CSV table of C-alpha atoms in Angstrom, one decimal:
chain,number,residue,atom,x,y,z
A,732,UNK,CA,158.2,77.9,46.6
A,733,UNK,CA,157.2,79.9,49.8
A,734,UNK,CA,154.1,79.1,51.6
A,735,UNK,CA,152.2,81.2,54.2
A,736,UNK,CA,152.9,80.3,58.0
A,737,UNK,CA,150.1,78.6,59.7
A,738,UNK,CA,149.2,80.0,63.1
A,739,UNK,CA,150.9,76.9,64.7
A,740,UNK,CA,154.2,77.8,62.8
A,741,UNK,CA,154.1,81.3,63.7
A,742,UNK,CA,153.5,80.6,67.3
A,743,UNK,CA,156.3,78.0,67.9
A,744,UNK,CA,159.2,80.5,67.5
A,745,UNK,CA,157.5,82.6,70.5
A,746,UNK,CA,156.7,79.7,72.5
A,747,UNK,CA,160.2,78.3,72.1
A,748,UNK,CA,161.5,81.9,73.3
A,749,UNK,CA,159.2,82.0,76.3
A,750,UNK,CA,160.2,78.4,77.4
A,751,UNK,CA,163.8,79.2,76.9
A,752,UNK,CA,163.6,82.5,78.6
A,753,UNK,CA,161.8,81.0,81.8
A,754,UNK,CA,164.4,78.3,82.1
A,755,UNK,CA,167.1,80.6,81.8
A,756,UNK,CA,165.9,83.0,84.4
A,757,UNK,CA,164.5,80.8,86.9
A,758,UNK,CA,166.7,77.5,86.4
A,759,UNK,CA,169.8,78.2,84.6
A,760,UNK,CA,170.4,81.7,85.8
A,761,UNK,CA,172.0,82.8,82.6
A,762,UNK,CA,170.6,85.7,81.3
A,763,UNK,CA,168.6,86.2,78.0
A,764,UNK,CA,171.2,86.1,75.3
A,765,UNK,CA,171.0,82.2,74.7
A,766,UNK,CA,167.1,82.1,74.8
A,767,UNK,CA,167.2,84.8,72.2
A,768,UNK,CA,169.3,82.9,69.9
A,769,UNK,CA,167.4,79.7,70.5
A,770,UNK,CA,164.4,81.8,69.5
A,771,UNK,CA,166.2,83.1,66.2
A,772,UNK,CA,167.3,79.7,65.3
A,773,UNK,CA,163.7,78.3,65.7
A,774,UNK,CA,162.4,81.1,63.5
A,775,UNK,CA,165.1,80.5,60.9
A,776,UNK,CA,164.4,76.7,60.5
A,777,UNK,CA,160.6,77.4,60.1
A,778,UNK,CA,161.3,80.0,57.6
A,779,UNK,CA,163.4,77.5,55.8
A,780,UNK,CA,160.9,74.8,56.1
A,781,UNK,CA,158.4,77.2,54.3
A,782,UNK,CA,160.4,77.9,51.3
A,783,UNK,CA,162.9,80.7,52.3
A,784,UNK,CA,166.7,80.0,51.4
A,785,UNK,CA,169.2,80.7,54.1
A,786,UNK,CA,170.4,83.9,52.1
A,787,UNK,CA,166.9,85.3,52.5
A,788,UNK,CA,166.5,84.4,56.0
A,789,UNK,CA,170.0,86.3,56.5
A,790,UNK,CA,168.9,89.3,55.1
A,791,UNK,CA,165.8,89.4,57.3
A,792,UNK,CA,168.1,89.3,60.3
A,793,UNK,CA,170.3,92.2,58.8
A,794,UNK,CA,167.2,94.0,58.0
A,795,UNK,CA,165.9,93.7,61.6
A,796,UNK,CA,169.2,94.7,63.0
A,797,UNK,CA,169.6,97.8,61.0
A,798,UNK,CA,166.6,99.3,62.4
A,799,UNK,CA,168.3,99.3,65.8
A,800,UNK,CA,171.6,100.8,64.9
A,801,UNK,CA,170.6,104.4,66.1
A,802,UNK,CA,169.5,102.7,69.5
A,803,UNK,CA,173.0,101.1,69.4
A,804,UNK,CA,174.8,104.3,69.0
A,805,UNK,CA,172.6,106.0,71.8
A,806,UNK,CA,173.4,102.9,74.3
A,807,UNK,CA,177.2,103.5,73.7
A,808,UNK,CA,177.1,107.2,74.4
A,809,UNK,CA,174.8,106.5,77.5
A,810,UNK,CA,177.6,104.3,78.8
A,811,UNK,CA,180.1,106.9,78.3
A,812,UNK,CA,177.9,109.7,80.1
A,813,UNK,CA,177.6,107.3,83.1
A,814,UNK,CA,181.2,107.3,83.2
A,815,UNK,CA,182.0,110.7,82.8
A,816,UNK,CA,179.1,112.3,84.9
A,817,UNK,CA,180.6,110.1,87.8
A,818,UNK,CA,184.1,111.1,87.2
A,819,UNK,CA,183.3,114.6,86.8
A,820,UNK,CA,181.3,114.6,90.1
A,821,UNK,CA,178.0,115.4,88.8
A,822,UNK,CA,176.3,112.3,89.9
A,823,UNK,CA,178.1,112.2,93.3
A,824,UNK,CA,177.0,115.8,93.8
A,825,UNK,CA,173.3,114.7,93.2
A,826,UNK,CA,173.7,111.9,95.7
A,827,UNK,CA,175.4,114.2,98.3
A,828,UNK,CA,172.7,116.9,98.2
A,829,UNK,CA,170.0,114.2,97.9
A,830,UNK,CA,171.1,112.5,101.1
A,831,UNK,CA,171.4,115.7,102.8
A,832,UNK,CA,168.1,117.2,102.1
A,833,UNK,CA,165.5,114.5,101.1
A,834,UNK,CA,162.8,113.7,103.8
A,835,UNK,CA,162.6,109.8,103.9
A,836,UNK,CA,158.7,109.6,104.3
A,837,UNK,CA,158.5,111.3,100.8
A,838,UNK,CA,161.4,109.9,99.2
A,839,UNK,CA,160.0,107.0,97.1
A,840,UNK,CA,156.9,109.1,95.4
A,841,UNK,CA,159.6,111.9,94.8
A,842,UNK,CA,161.8,109.5,93.0
A,843,UNK,CA,159.1,108.9,90.6
A,844,UNK,CA,157.9,112.5,90.1
A,845,UNK,CA,161.3,113.9,89.9
A,846,UNK,CA,162.4,111.3,87.4
A,847,UNK,CA,159.1,111.8,85.5
A,848,UNK,CA,159.8,115.7,85.0
A,849,UNK,CA,163.4,115.0,83.9
A,850,UNK,CA,162.2,112.4,81.3
A,851,UNK,CA,159.4,114.7,80.0
A,852,UNK,CA,162.0,117.6,79.3
A,853,UNK,CA,164.8,114.9,78.0
A,854,UNK,CA,162.3,112.8,76.1
A,855,UNK,CA,164.5,109.9,77.0
A,856,UNK,CA,163.6,107.1,79.6
A,857,UNK,CA,167.3,105.8,79.1
A,858,UNK,CA,169.0,108.9,79.7
A,859,UNK,CA,166.9,109.7,82.7
A,860,UNK,CA,167.5,106.2,84.2
A,861,UNK,CA,171.2,106.7,83.6
A,862,UNK,CA,171.5,109.9,85.4
A,863,UNK,CA,168.9,110.9,88.0
A,864,UNK,CA,167.7,107.2,88.4
A,865,UNK,CA,171.3,106.1,89.1
A,866,UNK,CA,171.6,109.0,91.9
A,867,UNK,CA,168.3,108.1,93.3
A,868,UNK,CA,169.5,104.3,93.7
A,869,UNK,CA,172.3,105.7,95.8
A,870,UNK,CA,170.4,107.9,97.8
A,871,UNK,CA,167.8,105.3,98.7
A,872,UNK,CA,170.5,102.7,99.5
A,873,UNK,CA,171.8,105.3,101.9
A,874,UNK,CA,168.2,106.1,103.4
A,875,UNK,CA,167.8,102.1,103.7
A,876,UNK,CA,165.0,101.5,101.0
A,877,UNK,CA,165.1,98.4,99.1
A,878,UNK,CA,166.8,98.7,95.8
A,879,UNK,CA,163.9,97.1,93.8
A,880,UNK,CA,161.2,99.6,95.2
A,881,UNK,CA,163.5,102.5,94.2
A,882,UNK,CA,164.3,101.1,91.0
A,883,UNK,CA,160.4,100.5,90.2
A,884,UNK,CA,159.7,104.2,91.0
A,885,UNK,CA,162.6,105.4,88.7
A,886,UNK,CA,161.4,103.1,86.1
A,887,UNK,CA,157.7,104.3,86.6
A,888,UNK,CA,158.8,108.1,86.4
A,889,UNK,CA,161.1,107.4,83.5
A,890,UNK,CA,158.3,105.8,81.1
A,891,UNK,CA,155.5,108.3,82.4
A,892,UNK,CA,158.1,111.1,81.1
A,893,UNK,CA,158.7,109.2,78.2
A,894,UNK,CA,155.2,108.6,76.9
A,895,UNK,CA,154.2,112.3,77.3
A,896,UNK,CA,157.4,113.9,75.7
A,897,UNK,CA,157.2,115.1,72.2
A,898,UNK,CA,160.8,114.7,72.2
A,899,UNK,CA,160.6,111.1,72.7
A,900,UNK,CA,161.1,108.8,69.7
A,901,UNK,CA,158.5,106.3,70.6
A,902,UNK,CA,155.9,109.1,71.2
A,903,UNK,CA,156.6,110.2,67.6
A,904,UNK,CA,156.7,106.8,66.2
A,905,UNK,CA,153.5,105.7,67.3
A,906,UNK,CA,151.0,108.2,65.8
A,907,UNK,CA,153.1,108.1,62.8
A,908,UNK,CA,152.3,104.3,62.3
A,909,UNK,CA,148.6,104.8,63.5
A,910,UNK,CA,148.1,107.5,60.9
A,911,UNK,CA,147.2,110.3,63.6
A,912,UNK,CA,149.1,113.5,64.5
A,913,UNK,CA,151.5,113.7,67.4
A,914,UNK,CA,149.7,116.4,69.6
A,915,UNK,CA,146.3,114.6,69.2
A,916,UNK,CA,148.1,111.4,70.4
A,917,UNK,CA,149.7,113.2,73.6
A,918,UNK,CA,146.4,114.8,74.1
A,919,UNK,CA,144.6,111.8,74.0
A,920,UNK,CA,147.3,109.5,76.3
A,921,UNK,CA,146.5,112.1,79.2
A,922,UNK,CA,143.4,110.0,79.7
A,923,UNK,CA,145.4,106.7,80.8
A,924,UNK,CA,148.7,108.3,81.6
A,925,UNK,CA,147.9,110.9,84.1
A,926,UNK,CA,145.5,108.5,86.3
A,927,UNK,CA,148.0,105.6,86.2
A,928,UNK,CA,150.8,107.9,87.4
A,929,UNK,CA,148.6,109.7,90.1
A,930,UNK,CA,147.8,105.9,91.5
A,931,UNK,CA,151.5,104.9,91.3
A,932,UNK,CA,152.6,108.2,93.3
A,933,UNK,CA,149.8,107.5,96.0
A,934,UNK,CA,151.0,103.6,96.1
A,935,UNK,CA,154.8,104.6,96.4
A,936,UNK,CA,153.8,107.0,99.2
A,937,UNK,CA,152.2,104.1,101.0
A,938,UNK,CA,154.7,101.5,100.2
A,939,UNK,CA,157.5,104.2,101.2
A,940,UNK,CA,155.9,105.0,104.4
A,941,UNK,CA,155.4,101.4,105.3
A,942,UNK,CA,159.3,100.9,104.7
A,943,UNK,CA,160.1,104.0,106.9
A,944,UNK,CA,157.8,102.7,109.5
A,945,UNK,CA,159.7,99.2,109.6
A,946,UNK,CA,163.0,100.5,108.9
A,947,UNK,CA,164.8,103.8,110.2
A,948,UNK,CA,167.4,105.1,107.9
A,949,UNK,CA,170.7,104.8,109.6
A,950,UNK,CA,172.2,108.2,109.9
A,951,UNK,CA,175.6,106.8,110.6
A,952,UNK,CA,175.6,105.1,107.3
A,953,UNK,CA,174.3,108.1,105.6
A,954,UNK,CA,177.2,110.1,107.1
A,955,UNK,CA,179.6,107.6,106.0
A,956,UNK,CA,178.4,107.7,102.4
A,957,UNK,CA,178.6,111.7,102.5
A,958,UNK,CA,182.1,111.5,103.9
A,959,UNK,CA,183.2,108.9,101.4
A,960,UNK,CA,181.8,111.2,98.5
A,961,UNK,CA,183.7,114.1,99.8
A,962,UNK,CA,187.2,112.2,100.2
A,963,UNK,CA,186.8,111.3,96.5
A,964,UNK,CA,185.2,114.3,94.8
A,965,UNK,CA,185.0,118.0,94.7
A,966,UNK,CA,181.4,118.4,95.7
A,967,UNK,CA,179.9,121.7,94.4
A,968,UNK,CA,176.3,122.9,93.7
A,969,UNK,CA,177.4,124.4,90.2
A,970,UNK,CA,178.0,120.8,89.0
A,971,UNK,CA,174.0,120.5,88.9
A,972,UNK,CA,173.9,122.7,86.1
A,973,UNK,CA,175.0,119.9,83.9
A,974,UNK,CA,171.6,118.1,84.1
A,975,UNK,CA,170.0,121.7,83.5
A,976,UNK,CA,172.2,122.1,80.4
A,977,UNK,CA,171.2,118.5,79.2
A,978,UNK,CA,167.5,119.6,79.5
A,979,UNK,CA,168.1,122.7,77.5
A,980,UNK,CA,169.9,120.9,74.7
A,981,UNK,CA,167.0,118.5,74.4
A,982,UNK,CA,164.4,121.4,74.5
A,983,UNK,CA,166.2,123.2,71.6
A,984,UNK,CA,165.3,120.0,69.6
A,985,UNK,CA,168.9,119.1,69.1
A,986,UNK,CA,168.9,115.3,67.7
A,987,UNK,CA,169.6,112.8,70.5
A,988,UNK,CA,172.9,111.4,69.2
A,989,UNK,CA,174.7,114.9,68.9
A,990,UNK,CA,173.3,116.2,72.1
A,991,UNK,CA,174.2,113.1,74.1
A,992,UNK,CA,177.6,113.4,72.6
A,993,UNK,CA,178.2,116.9,73.9
A,994,UNK,CA,176.7,116.0,77.1
A,995,UNK,CA,179.2,113.1,77.6
A,996,UNK,CA,182.2,115.2,76.4
A,997,UNK,CA,181.4,118.1,78.7
A,998,UNK,CA,181.4,115.6,81.2
A,999,UNK,CA,185.0,114.5,80.4
A,1000,UNK,CA,185.9,118.3,80.4
A,1001,UNK,CA,184.5,118.7,83.9
A,1002,UNK,CA,186.4,115.7,85.2
A,1003,UNK,CA,189.7,117.2,84.1
A,1004,UNK,CA,189.0,120.6,85.1
A,1005,UNK,CA,187.1,120.1,88.4
A,1006,UNK,CA,188.2,116.9,89.7
A,1007,UNK,CA,191.9,117.1,88.2
A,1008,UNK,CA,191.5,113.5,86.5
A,1009,UNK,CA,194.3,113.2,83.9
A,1010,UNK,CA,193.1,113.1,80.1
A,1011,UNK,CA,194.5,109.2,80.0
A,1012,UNK,CA,192.5,108.5,82.8
A,1013,UNK,CA,189.2,110.1,81.6
A,1014,UNK,CA,189.6,108.3,78.4
A,1015,UNK,CA,189.7,104.8,80.2
A,1016,UNK,CA,186.6,105.9,82.1
A,1017,UNK,CA,184.9,106.5,79.0
A,1018,UNK,CA,186.0,103.3,77.8
A,1019,UNK,CA,185.6,100.8,80.8
A,1020,UNK,CA,183.7,102.9,83.3
A,1021,UNK,CA,184.7,104.7,86.6
A,1022,UNK,CA,186.6,103.0,89.2
A,1023,UNK,CA,187.8,104.0,92.7
A,1024,UNK,CA,188.6,102.5,96.0
A,1025,UNK,CA,187.2,105.1,98.7
A,1026,UNK,CA,187.3,102.9,101.6
A,1027,UNK,CA,183.5,103.0,101.9
A,1028,UNK,CA,182.1,99.9,100.3
A,1029,UNK,CA,178.8,101.6,99.6
A,1030,UNK,CA,180.1,104.3,97.7
A,1031,UNK,CA,182.5,101.9,95.7
A,1032,UNK,CA,179.6,99.5,94.8
A,1033,UNK,CA,177.4,102.5,93.5
A,1034,UNK,CA,179.7,104.5,91.6
A,1035,UNK,CA,182.0,102.0,90.1
A,1036,UNK,CA,180.2,101.7,86.9
A,1037,UNK,CA,179.7,103.4,83.2
A,1038,UNK,CA,181.9,103.4,80.3
A,1039,UNK,CA,181.1,102.1,76.6
A,1040,UNK,CA,182.2,98.7,77.4
A,1041,UNK,CA,179.4,98.3,79.9
A,1042,UNK,CA,176.7,98.7,77.2
A,1043,UNK,CA,178.0,95.8,75.2
A,1044,UNK,CA,175.8,93.2,76.8
A,1045,UNK,CA,172.6,95.4,76.3
A,1046,UNK,CA,173.7,96.0,72.7
A,1047,UNK,CA,174.2,92.2,72.3
A,1048,UNK,CA,170.8,91.7,73.4
A,1049,UNK,CA,169.3,94.4,71.2
A,1050,UNK,CA,170.9,92.8,67.9
A,1051,UNK,CA,169.9,89.4,68.7
A,1052,UNK,CA,166.4,90.5,69.6
A,1053,UNK,CA,165.8,92.8,66.5
A,1054,UNK,CA,167.4,90.0,64.2
A,1055,UNK,CA,164.5,87.8,65.6
A,1056,UNK,CA,162.0,90.4,65.1
A,1057,UNK,CA,163.3,90.9,61.5
A,1058,UNK,CA,162.6,87.0,60.7
A,1059,UNK,CA,159.1,87.0,62.3
A,1060,UNK,CA,158.3,90.1,60.5
A,1061,UNK,CA,159.3,89.5,57.0
A,1062,UNK,CA,158.1,85.7,57.2
A,1063,UNK,CA,154.6,87.2,58.2
A,1064,UNK,CA,154.6,85.5,61.4
A,1065,UNK,CA,153.3,88.4,63.3
A,1066,UNK,CA,150.8,89.2,60.7
A,1067,UNK,CA,149.4,85.7,61.0
A,1068,UNK,CA,149.1,86.0,64.9
A,1069,UNK,CA,147.5,89.3,64.7
A,1070,UNK,CA,144.9,88.4,62.0
A,1071,UNK,CA,143.9,85.3,64.1
A,1072,UNK,CA,143.3,87.8,67.1
A,1073,UNK,CA,141.5,90.2,64.9
A,1074,UNK,CA,139.1,87.7,63.6
A,1075,UNK,CA,137.9,87.3,67.1
A,1076,UNK,CA,137.2,90.9,67.5
A,1077,UNK,CA,133.5,91.6,68.3
A,1078,UNK,CA,133.4,94.9,70.1
A,1079,UNK,CA,135.3,98.1,71.1
A,1080,UNK,CA,136.5,96.4,74.3
A,1081,UNK,CA,137.7,93.1,72.6
A,1082,UNK,CA,139.5,95.3,69.8
A,1083,UNK,CA,141.4,97.4,72.4
A,1084,UNK,CA,142.2,94.5,74.6
A,1085,UNK,CA,143.6,92.7,71.4
A,1086,UNK,CA,145.6,95.5,70.4
A,1087,UNK,CA,147.2,95.5,73.7
A,1088,UNK,CA,147.5,91.6,73.8
A,1089,UNK,CA,149.2,91.7,70.3
A,1090,UNK,CA,151.6,94.3,71.3
A,1091,UNK,CA,152.7,92.2,74.4
A,1092,UNK,CA,153.2,89.2,72.1
A,1093,UNK,CA,155.5,91.3,70.0
A,1094,UNK,CA,157.0,92.4,73.1
A,1095,UNK,CA,157.6,89.0,74.7
A,1096,UNK,CA,158.9,87.7,71.1
A,1097,UNK,CA,161.4,90.5,70.5
A,1098,UNK,CA,161.9,92.5,73.6
A,1099,UNK,CA,162.4,95.5,71.2
A,1100,UNK,CA,160.1,98.7,71.9
A,1101,UNK,CA,160.2,99.7,68.4
A,1102,UNK,CA,158.9,96.5,67.0
A,1103,UNK,CA,156.2,96.2,69.6
A,1104,UNK,CA,154.8,99.7,68.5
A,1105,UNK,CA,155.4,99.5,64.8
A,1106,UNK,CA,154.0,96.0,64.0
A,1107,UNK,CA,150.6,96.1,65.9
A,1108,UNK,CA,150.0,99.7,64.9
A,1109,UNK,CA,150.5,98.9,61.3
A,1110,UNK,CA,148.4,95.6,61.5
A,1111,UNK,CA,145.5,97.2,63.1
A,1112,UNK,CA,145.2,100.8,61.5
A,1113,UNK,CA,142.8,99.4,58.9
A,1114,UNK,CA,140.4,97.6,61.6
A,1115,UNK,CA,140.1,100.7,63.6
A,1116,UNK,CA,139.3,102.7,60.4
A,1117,UNK,CA,136.7,100.3,59.3
A,1118,UNK,CA,135.0,100.3,62.8
A,1119,UNK,CA,134.7,104.0,62.9
A,1120,UNK,CA,137.4,104.3,65.7
A,1121,UNK,CA,139.8,107.3,65.8
A,1122,UNK,CA,143.2,105.7,65.1
A,1123,UNK,CA,144.6,108.0,68.1
A,1124,UNK,CA,143.0,105.2,70.4
A,1125,UNK,CA,145.1,102.7,68.4
A,1126,UNK,CA,148.4,104.8,69.1
A,1127,UNK,CA,147.5,105.2,72.8
A,1128,UNK,CA,147.2,101.4,73.0
A,1129,UNK,CA,150.4,100.4,71.6
A,1130,UNK,CA,152.3,103.1,73.4
A,1131,UNK,CA,150.4,101.8,76.7
A,1132,UNK,CA,151.9,98.2,76.0
A,1133,UNK,CA,154.9,98.9,73.8
A,1134,UNK,CA,156.6,101.7,75.5
A,1135,UNK,CA,155.5,101.2,79.0
A,1136,UNK,CA,154.3,97.7,79.4
A,1137,UNK,CA,157.2,96.1,77.8
A,1138,UNK,CA,158.9,97.0,81.2
A,1139,UNK,CA,157.1,93.8,82.6
A,1140,UNK,CA,159.1,91.5,80.2
A,1141,UNK,CA,162.1,90.4,82.0
A,1142,UNK,CA,164.2,89.9,78.8
A,1143,UNK,CA,163.2,93.0,77.1
A,1144,UNK,CA,165.7,95.8,76.0
A,1145,UNK,CA,164.4,98.4,78.3
A,1146,UNK,CA,164.6,96.0,81.4
A,1147,UNK,CA,168.0,94.6,80.5
A,1148,UNK,CA,169.3,98.4,80.3
A,1149,UNK,CA,167.7,99.2,83.6
A,1150,UNK,CA,169.5,96.1,85.1
A,1151,UNK,CA,172.8,97.0,83.6
A,1152,UNK,CA,172.5,100.9,85.0
A,1153,UNK,CA,170.6,100.2,88.3
A,1154,UNK,CA,172.1,97.1,89.4
A,1155,UNK,CA,168.9,95.5,90.3
A,1156,UNK,CA,167.3,92.2,88.8
A,1157,UNK,CA,164.1,92.2,87.0
A,1158,UNK,CA,162.2,90.1,89.5
A,1159,UNK,CA,163.3,92.7,92.2
A,1160,UNK,CA,161.7,95.7,90.5
A,1161,UNK,CA,159.2,94.7,88.2
A,1162,UNK,CA,156.5,94.1,91.3
A,1163,UNK,CA,157.2,97.7,92.1
A,1164,UNK,CA,156.7,99.1,88.5
A,1165,UNK,CA,153.4,100.2,89.2
A,1166,UNK,CA,153.1,102.4,86.2
A,1167,UNK,CA,153.7,99.5,83.8
A,1168,UNK,CA,150.8,97.3,85.2
A,1169,UNK,CA,148.4,100.4,85.4
A,1170,UNK,CA,148.6,101.8,82.0
A,1171,UNK,CA,147.6,98.9,79.9
A,1172,UNK,CA,145.0,98.0,82.5
A,1173,UNK,CA,143.4,101.4,82.3
A,1174,UNK,CA,143.1,101.2,78.5
A,1175,UNK,CA,141.6,98.0,78.8
A,1176,UNK,CA,139.1,99.3,81.2
A,1177,UNK,CA,138.6,102.2,78.9
A,1178,UNK,CA,137.7,99.8,75.8
A,1179,UNK,CA,135.0,97.7,77.7
A,1180,UNK,CA,133.4,100.7,79.1
A,1181,UNK,CA,133.7,103.1,76.4
A,1182,UNK,CA,135.2,106.0,78.2
A,1183,UNK,CA,137.4,108.3,76.4
A,1184,UNK,CA,137.2,106.2,73.1
A,1185,UNK,CA,136.8,108.6,70.3
A,1186,UNK,CA,135.0,107.9,67.1
A,1187,UNK,CA,135.7,108.9,63.6
A,1188,UNK,CA,134.3,108.6,60.3
A,1189,UNK,CA,136.8,107.6,57.9
A,1190,UNK,CA,134.4,107.0,55.0
A,1191,UNK,CA,134.5,110.6,54.0
A,1192,UNK,CA,138.4,110.4,53.8
A,1193,UNK,CA,138.1,107.2,51.7
A,1194,UNK,CA,135.8,109.0,49.2
A,1195,UNK,CA,138.2,111.9,48.9
A,1196,UNK,CA,141.0,109.8,48.3
A,1197,UNK,CA,139.1,107.8,45.6
A,1198,UNK,CA,137.9,110.9,43.8
A,1199,UNK,CA,141.5,112.3,43.9
A,1200,UNK,CA,142.7,109.0,42.2
A,1201,UNK,CA,139.9,109.2,39.7
A,1202,UNK,CA,140.7,112.8,38.6
A,1203,UNK,CA,144.3,111.7,38.0
């Protein structure tokens, strides 16, 4: 007979994961796959102790992983895009012109701003990181900026755009789970997103100028990179139309997987037609990534990447994380934890901060954005309605922590993806991901001050629903 998990039993898998993750990151230096497997094992053992059979636990894991399949396909295609966009000369052209025209004193804030604009139009933080973000990393290295600083600016811009874009999957999921509408949700998010991003831009300007003051870019190194690019690729401004075409596809609301597939294949066609790459070579690039020996170490280290195979480690992490999330959700572990948190809610401020805290708990436990948004939103929606607080406040909170704040979790899927694309460790860029710190903090401030917290009377809605049911 199955019994309900106690608070202690519910939190044990999360504590096991956090302890194993801390040990792996700071002592073993072995990544997050084994800590997540440890979390799955502990969660499965507790489920079996509480009365579930192994077959039931296995089904929970399968159900959890099944939710991640669209993301798996997107990650595979993004790996192909990175490879074909490098082989076709699109990313090298972006790097070439960026090194030629960008002013160092404005570089870091421009990274966040331009990545943000691209992310809003694409509706995808992953795609913007893998394209313009990768180009900015190369430009930043050429200009002498710390990789962690540039990566932090890329991530801030990418998730600013992802958060506000009506094309983003997380931006659509949050209001659906919180029972509000998309455009009310986006409009309400302007209150936390715009101030957080403006403050981030200012901080990047100060930090960037400080870096310029202490380290002048080596023009010889920049010239070497430019010559290295010219020696390997045909550089032409028309290649910049590729990112423009990608934005056009997204704005036409073509579904993500078909749109990204088209972009990947067009990159392959350009590689053959413009760069003279053979068909067999481009298939190898799509599979294993781009590889070249230009004679310039910086160019080689920046551009030898991409391919479907490069995403397998990230996909493995996603599969394990969502299987853990499936067990924790279906055994009621998350519900027990959030229920304990809800019991301590006494004011609007504690409700907002508890919502954000519970979202971070799911983020730390699973590392998955969708779970970090869906589970707290579903759990708290009734409480918000009972307290007369518009559920668009709930959708804003779960986006703040689940879409953006999750980038503070070193083993989360977004962070591991950024590491695989940008080549920078979490410890290097998380301190510079200013936007990820500011958005949850601003929401907590709003909760305790009452600023921007919208009220709504849901009793009329309940009465209408009751009358409708009686009439049936």
